[in-house]
PDB file of N, CA and C in Angstrom:
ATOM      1  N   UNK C   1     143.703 185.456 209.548  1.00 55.00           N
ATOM      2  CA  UNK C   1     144.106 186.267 208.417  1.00 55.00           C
ATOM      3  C   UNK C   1     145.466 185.830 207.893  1.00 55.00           C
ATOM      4  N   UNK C   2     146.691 185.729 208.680  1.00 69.00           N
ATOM      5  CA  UNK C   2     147.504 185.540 208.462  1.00 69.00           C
ATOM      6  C   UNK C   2     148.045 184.128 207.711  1.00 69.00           C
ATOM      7  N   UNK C   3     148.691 183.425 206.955  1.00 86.00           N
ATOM      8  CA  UNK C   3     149.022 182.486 206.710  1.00 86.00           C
ATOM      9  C   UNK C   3     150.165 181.249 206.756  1.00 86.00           C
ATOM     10  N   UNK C   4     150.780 182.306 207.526  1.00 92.00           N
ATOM     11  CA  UNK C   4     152.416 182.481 208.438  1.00 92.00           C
ATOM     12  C   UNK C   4     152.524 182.328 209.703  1.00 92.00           C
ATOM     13  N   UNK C   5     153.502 181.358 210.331  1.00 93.00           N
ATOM     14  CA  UNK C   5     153.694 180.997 211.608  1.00 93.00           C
ATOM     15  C   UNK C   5     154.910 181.806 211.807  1.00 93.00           C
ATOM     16  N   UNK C   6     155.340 181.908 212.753  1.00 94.00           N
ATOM     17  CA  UNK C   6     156.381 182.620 213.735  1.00 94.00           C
ATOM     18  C   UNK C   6     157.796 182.367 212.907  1.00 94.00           C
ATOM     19  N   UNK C   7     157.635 180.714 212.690  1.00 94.00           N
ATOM     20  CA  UNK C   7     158.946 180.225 212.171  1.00 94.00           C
ATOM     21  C   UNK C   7     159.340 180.777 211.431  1.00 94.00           C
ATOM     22  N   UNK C   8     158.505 181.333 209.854  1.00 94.00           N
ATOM     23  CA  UNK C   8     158.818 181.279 208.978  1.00 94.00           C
ATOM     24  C   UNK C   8     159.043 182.585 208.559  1.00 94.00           C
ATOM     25  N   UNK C   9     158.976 183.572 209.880  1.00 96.00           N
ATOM     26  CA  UNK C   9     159.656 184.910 209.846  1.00 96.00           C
ATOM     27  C   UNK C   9     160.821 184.983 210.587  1.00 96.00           C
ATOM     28  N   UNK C  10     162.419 185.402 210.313  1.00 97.00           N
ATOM     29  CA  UNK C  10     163.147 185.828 211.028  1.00 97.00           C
ATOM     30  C   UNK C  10     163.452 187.222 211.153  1.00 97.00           C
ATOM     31  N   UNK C  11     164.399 187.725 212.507  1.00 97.00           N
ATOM     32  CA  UNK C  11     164.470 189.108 212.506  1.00 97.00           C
ATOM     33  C   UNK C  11     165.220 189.293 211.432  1.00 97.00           C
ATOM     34  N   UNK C  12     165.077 190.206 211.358  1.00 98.00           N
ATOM     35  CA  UNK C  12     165.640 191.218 209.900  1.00 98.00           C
ATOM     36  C   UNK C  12     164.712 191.204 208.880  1.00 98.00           C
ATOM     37  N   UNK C  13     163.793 190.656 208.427  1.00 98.00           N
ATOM     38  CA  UNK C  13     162.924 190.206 207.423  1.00 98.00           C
ATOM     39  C   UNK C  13     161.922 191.318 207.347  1.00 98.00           C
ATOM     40  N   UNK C  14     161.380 191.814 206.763  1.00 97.00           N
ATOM     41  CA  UNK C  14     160.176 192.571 206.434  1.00 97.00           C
ATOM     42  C   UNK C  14     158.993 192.005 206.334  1.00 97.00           C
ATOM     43  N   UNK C  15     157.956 192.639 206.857  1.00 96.00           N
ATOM     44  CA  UNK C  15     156.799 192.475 207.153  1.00 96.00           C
ATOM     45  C   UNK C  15     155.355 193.084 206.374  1.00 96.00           C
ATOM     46  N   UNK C  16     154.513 193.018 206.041  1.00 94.00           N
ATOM     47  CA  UNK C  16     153.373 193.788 205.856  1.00 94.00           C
ATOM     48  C   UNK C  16     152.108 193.590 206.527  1.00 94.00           C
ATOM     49  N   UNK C  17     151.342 194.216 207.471  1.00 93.00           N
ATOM     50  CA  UNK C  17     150.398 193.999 208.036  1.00 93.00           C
ATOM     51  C   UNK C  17     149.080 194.746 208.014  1.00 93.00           C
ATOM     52  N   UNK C  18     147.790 194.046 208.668  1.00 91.00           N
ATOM     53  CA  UNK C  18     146.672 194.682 208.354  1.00 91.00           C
ATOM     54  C   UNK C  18     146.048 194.822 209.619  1.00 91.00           C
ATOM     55  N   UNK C  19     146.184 195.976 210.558  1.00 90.00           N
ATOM     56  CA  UNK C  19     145.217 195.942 211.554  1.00 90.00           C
ATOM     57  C   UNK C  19     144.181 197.437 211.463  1.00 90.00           C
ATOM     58  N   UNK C  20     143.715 197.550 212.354  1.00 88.00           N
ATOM     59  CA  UNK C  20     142.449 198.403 212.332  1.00 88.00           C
ATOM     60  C   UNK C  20     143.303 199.727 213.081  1.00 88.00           C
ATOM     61  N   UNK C  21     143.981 199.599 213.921  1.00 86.00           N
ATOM     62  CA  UNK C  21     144.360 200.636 214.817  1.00 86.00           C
ATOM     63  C   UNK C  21     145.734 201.560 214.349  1.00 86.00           C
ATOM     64  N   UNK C  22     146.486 201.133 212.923  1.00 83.00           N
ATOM     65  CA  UNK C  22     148.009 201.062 213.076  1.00 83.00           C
ATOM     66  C   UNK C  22     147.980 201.450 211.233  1.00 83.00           C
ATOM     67  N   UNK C  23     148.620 201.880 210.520  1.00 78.00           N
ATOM     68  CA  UNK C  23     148.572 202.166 209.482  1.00 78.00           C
ATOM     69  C   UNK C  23     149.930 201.360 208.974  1.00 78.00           C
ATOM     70  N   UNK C  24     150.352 200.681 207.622  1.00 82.00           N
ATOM     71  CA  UNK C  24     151.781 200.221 207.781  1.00 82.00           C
ATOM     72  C   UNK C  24     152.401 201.522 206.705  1.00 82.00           C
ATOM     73  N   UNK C  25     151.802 202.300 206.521  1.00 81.00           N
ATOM     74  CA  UNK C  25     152.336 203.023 205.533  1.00 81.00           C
ATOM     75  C   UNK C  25     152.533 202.819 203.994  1.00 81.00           C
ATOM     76  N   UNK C  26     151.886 201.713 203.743  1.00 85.00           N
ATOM     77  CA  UNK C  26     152.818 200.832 202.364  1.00 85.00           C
ATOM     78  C   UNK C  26     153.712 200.642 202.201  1.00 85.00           C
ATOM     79  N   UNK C  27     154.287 200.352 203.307  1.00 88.00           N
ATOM     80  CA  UNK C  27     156.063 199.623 203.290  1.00 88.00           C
ATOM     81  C   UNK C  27     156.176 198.580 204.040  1.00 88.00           C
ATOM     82  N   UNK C  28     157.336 197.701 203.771  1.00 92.00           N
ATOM     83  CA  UNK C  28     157.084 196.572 204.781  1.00 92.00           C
ATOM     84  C   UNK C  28     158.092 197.017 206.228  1.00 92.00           C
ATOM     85  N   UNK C  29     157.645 196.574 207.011  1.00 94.00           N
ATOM     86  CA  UNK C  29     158.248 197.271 208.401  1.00 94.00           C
ATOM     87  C   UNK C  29     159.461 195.654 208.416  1.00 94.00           C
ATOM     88  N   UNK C  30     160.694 196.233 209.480  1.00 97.00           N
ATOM     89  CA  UNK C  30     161.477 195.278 210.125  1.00 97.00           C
ATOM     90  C   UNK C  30     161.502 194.681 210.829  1.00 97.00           C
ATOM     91  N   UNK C  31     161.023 193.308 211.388  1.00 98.00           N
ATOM     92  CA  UNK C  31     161.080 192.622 212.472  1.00 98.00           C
ATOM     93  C   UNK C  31     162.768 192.814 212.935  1.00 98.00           C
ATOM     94  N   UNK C  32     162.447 192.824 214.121  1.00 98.00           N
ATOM     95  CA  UNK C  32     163.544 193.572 215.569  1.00 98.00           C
ATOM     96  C   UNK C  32     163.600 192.301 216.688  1.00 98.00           C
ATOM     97  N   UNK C  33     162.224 191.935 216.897  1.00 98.00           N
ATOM     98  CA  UNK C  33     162.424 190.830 217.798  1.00 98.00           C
ATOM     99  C   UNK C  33     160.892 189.968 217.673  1.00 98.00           C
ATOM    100  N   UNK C  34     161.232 188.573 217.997  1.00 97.00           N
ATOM    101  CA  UNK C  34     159.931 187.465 218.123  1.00 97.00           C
ATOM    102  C   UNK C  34     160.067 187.556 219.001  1.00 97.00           C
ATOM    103  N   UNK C  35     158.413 186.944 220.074  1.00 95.00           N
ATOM    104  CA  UNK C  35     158.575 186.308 221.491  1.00 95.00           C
ATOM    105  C   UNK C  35     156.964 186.274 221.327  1.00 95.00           C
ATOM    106  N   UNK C  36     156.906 184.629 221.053  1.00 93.00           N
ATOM    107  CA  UNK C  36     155.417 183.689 221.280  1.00 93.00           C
ATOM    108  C   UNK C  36     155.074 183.675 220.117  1.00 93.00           C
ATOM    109  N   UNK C  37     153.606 184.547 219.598  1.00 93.00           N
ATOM    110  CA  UNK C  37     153.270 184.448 218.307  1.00 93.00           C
ATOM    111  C   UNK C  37     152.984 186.623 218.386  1.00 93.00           C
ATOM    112  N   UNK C  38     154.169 186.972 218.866  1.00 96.00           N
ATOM    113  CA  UNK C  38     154.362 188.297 218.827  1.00 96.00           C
ATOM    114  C   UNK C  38     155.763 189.085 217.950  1.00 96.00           C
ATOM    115  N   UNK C  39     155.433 189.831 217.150  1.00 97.00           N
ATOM    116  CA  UNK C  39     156.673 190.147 216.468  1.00 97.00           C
ATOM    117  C   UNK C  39     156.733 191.945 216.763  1.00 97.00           C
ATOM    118  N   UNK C  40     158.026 191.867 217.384  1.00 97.00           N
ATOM    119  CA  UNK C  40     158.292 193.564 217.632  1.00 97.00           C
ATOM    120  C   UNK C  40     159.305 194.176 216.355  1.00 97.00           C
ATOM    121  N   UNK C  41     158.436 195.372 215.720  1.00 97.00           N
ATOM    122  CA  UNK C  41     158.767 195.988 214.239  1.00 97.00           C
ATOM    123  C   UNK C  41     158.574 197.371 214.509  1.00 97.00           C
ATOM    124  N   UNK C  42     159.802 197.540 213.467  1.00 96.00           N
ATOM    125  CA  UNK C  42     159.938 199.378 213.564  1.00 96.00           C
ATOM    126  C   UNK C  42     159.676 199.044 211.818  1.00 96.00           C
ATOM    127  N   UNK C  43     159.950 200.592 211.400  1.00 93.00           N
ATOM    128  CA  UNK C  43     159.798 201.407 210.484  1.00 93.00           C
ATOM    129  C   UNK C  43     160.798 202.591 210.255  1.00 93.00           C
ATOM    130  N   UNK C  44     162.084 203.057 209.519  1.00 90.00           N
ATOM    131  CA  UNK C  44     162.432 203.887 209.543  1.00 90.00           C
ATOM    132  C   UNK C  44     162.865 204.246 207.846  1.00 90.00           C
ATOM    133  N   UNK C  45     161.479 204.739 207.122  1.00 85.00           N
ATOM    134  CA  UNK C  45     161.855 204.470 205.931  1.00 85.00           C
ATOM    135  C   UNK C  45     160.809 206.320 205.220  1.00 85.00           C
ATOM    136  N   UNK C  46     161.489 206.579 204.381  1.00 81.00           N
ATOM    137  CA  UNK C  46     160.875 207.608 203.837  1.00 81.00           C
ATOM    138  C   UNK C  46     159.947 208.537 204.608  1.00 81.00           C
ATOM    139  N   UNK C  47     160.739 209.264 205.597  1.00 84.00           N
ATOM    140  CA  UNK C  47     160.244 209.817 206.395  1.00 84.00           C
ATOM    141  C   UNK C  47     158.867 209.921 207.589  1.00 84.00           C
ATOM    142  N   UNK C  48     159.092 208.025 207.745  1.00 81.00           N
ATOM    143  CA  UNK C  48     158.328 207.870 208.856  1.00 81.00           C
ATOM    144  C   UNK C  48     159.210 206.729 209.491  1.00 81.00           C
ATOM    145  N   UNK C  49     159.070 207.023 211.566  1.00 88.00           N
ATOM    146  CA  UNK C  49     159.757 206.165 211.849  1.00 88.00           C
ATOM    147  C   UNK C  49     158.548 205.801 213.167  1.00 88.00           C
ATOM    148  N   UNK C  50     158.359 204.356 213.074  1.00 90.00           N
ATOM    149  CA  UNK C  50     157.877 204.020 214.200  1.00 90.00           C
ATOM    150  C   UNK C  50     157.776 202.512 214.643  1.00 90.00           C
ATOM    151  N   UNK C  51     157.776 202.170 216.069  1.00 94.00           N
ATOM    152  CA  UNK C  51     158.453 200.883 216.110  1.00 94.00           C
ATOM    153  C   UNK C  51     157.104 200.562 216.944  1.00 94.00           C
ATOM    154  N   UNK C  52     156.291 199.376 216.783  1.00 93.00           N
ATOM    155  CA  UNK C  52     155.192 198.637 217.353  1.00 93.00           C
ATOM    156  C   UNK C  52     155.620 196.874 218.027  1.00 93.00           C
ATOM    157  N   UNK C  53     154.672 196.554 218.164  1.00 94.00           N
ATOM    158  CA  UNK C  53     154.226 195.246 218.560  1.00 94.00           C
ATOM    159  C   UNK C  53     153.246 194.649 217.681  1.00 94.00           C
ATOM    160  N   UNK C  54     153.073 193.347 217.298  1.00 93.00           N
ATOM    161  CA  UNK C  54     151.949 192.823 216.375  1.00 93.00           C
ATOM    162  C   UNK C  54     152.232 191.582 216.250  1.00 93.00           C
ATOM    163  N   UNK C  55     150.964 191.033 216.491  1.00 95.00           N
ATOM    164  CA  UNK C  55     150.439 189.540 216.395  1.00 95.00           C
ATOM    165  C   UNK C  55     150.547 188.742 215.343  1.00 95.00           C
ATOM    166  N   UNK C  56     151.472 187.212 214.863  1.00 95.00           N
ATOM    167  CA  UNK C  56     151.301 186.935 213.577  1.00 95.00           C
ATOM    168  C   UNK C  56     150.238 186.871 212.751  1.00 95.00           C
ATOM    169  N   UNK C  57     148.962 186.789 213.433  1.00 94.00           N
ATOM    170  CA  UNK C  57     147.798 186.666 212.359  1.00 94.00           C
ATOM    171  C   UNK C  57     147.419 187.965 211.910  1.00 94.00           C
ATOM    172  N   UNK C  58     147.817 188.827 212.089  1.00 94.00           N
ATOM    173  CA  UNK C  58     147.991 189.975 211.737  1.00 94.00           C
ATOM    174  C   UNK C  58     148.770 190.653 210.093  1.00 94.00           C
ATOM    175  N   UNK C  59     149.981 189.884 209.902  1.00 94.00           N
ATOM    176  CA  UNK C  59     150.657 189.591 208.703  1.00 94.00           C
ATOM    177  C   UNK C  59     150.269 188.943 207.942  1.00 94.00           C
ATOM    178  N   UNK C  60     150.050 189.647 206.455  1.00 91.00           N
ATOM    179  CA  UNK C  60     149.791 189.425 205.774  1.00 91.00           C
ATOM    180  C   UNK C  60     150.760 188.885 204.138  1.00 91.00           C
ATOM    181  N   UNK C  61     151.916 189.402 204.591  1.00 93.00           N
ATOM    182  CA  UNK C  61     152.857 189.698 203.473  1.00 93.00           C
ATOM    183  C   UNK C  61     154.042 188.980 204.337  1.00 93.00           C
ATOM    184  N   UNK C  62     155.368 188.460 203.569  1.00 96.00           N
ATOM    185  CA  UNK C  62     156.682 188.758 204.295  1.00 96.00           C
ATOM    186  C   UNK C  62     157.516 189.031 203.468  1.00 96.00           C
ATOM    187  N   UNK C  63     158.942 189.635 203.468  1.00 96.00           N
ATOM    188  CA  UNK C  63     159.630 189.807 202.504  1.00 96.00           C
ATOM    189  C   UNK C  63     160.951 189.893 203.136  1.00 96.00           C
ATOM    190  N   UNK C  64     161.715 188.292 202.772  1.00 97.00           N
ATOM    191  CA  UNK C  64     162.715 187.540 203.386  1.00 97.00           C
ATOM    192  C   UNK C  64     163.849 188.381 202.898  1.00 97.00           C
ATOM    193  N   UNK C  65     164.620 188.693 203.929  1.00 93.00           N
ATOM    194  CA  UNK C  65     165.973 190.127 203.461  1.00 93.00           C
ATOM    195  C   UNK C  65     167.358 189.091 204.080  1.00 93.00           C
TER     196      UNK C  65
END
């Protein structure tokens, strides 16, 4: 799905993703930390806050901050 490697996200950067289990809210979440082809992202934006785990092929979007 994804079209994006690890590299070409750094922390701080925003994210948008598509999985089955996880809703993104329609916002792009914050990458916090990489490790492999795993990116750990919170959310603390318009009254939702929540911080996950997610796989790059998973991302769909990025939005370089």
């Amino acid at each position: 799905m994804s079209n994006y490697k690890i590299t070409d996200i750094n922390i701080g950067d925003g994210v948008y993703f598509k999985v089955d289990w996880q809703n993104n809210y329609d916002l792009f979440w914050t990458v916090i930390s990489k490790n492999g082809t795993h990116l750990e992202i919170e959310i603390d934006e318009m009254g939702t806050k929540d911080r996950m785990s997610l796989n790059i092929k998973d991302v769909y979007s990025v939005e370089k901050r």
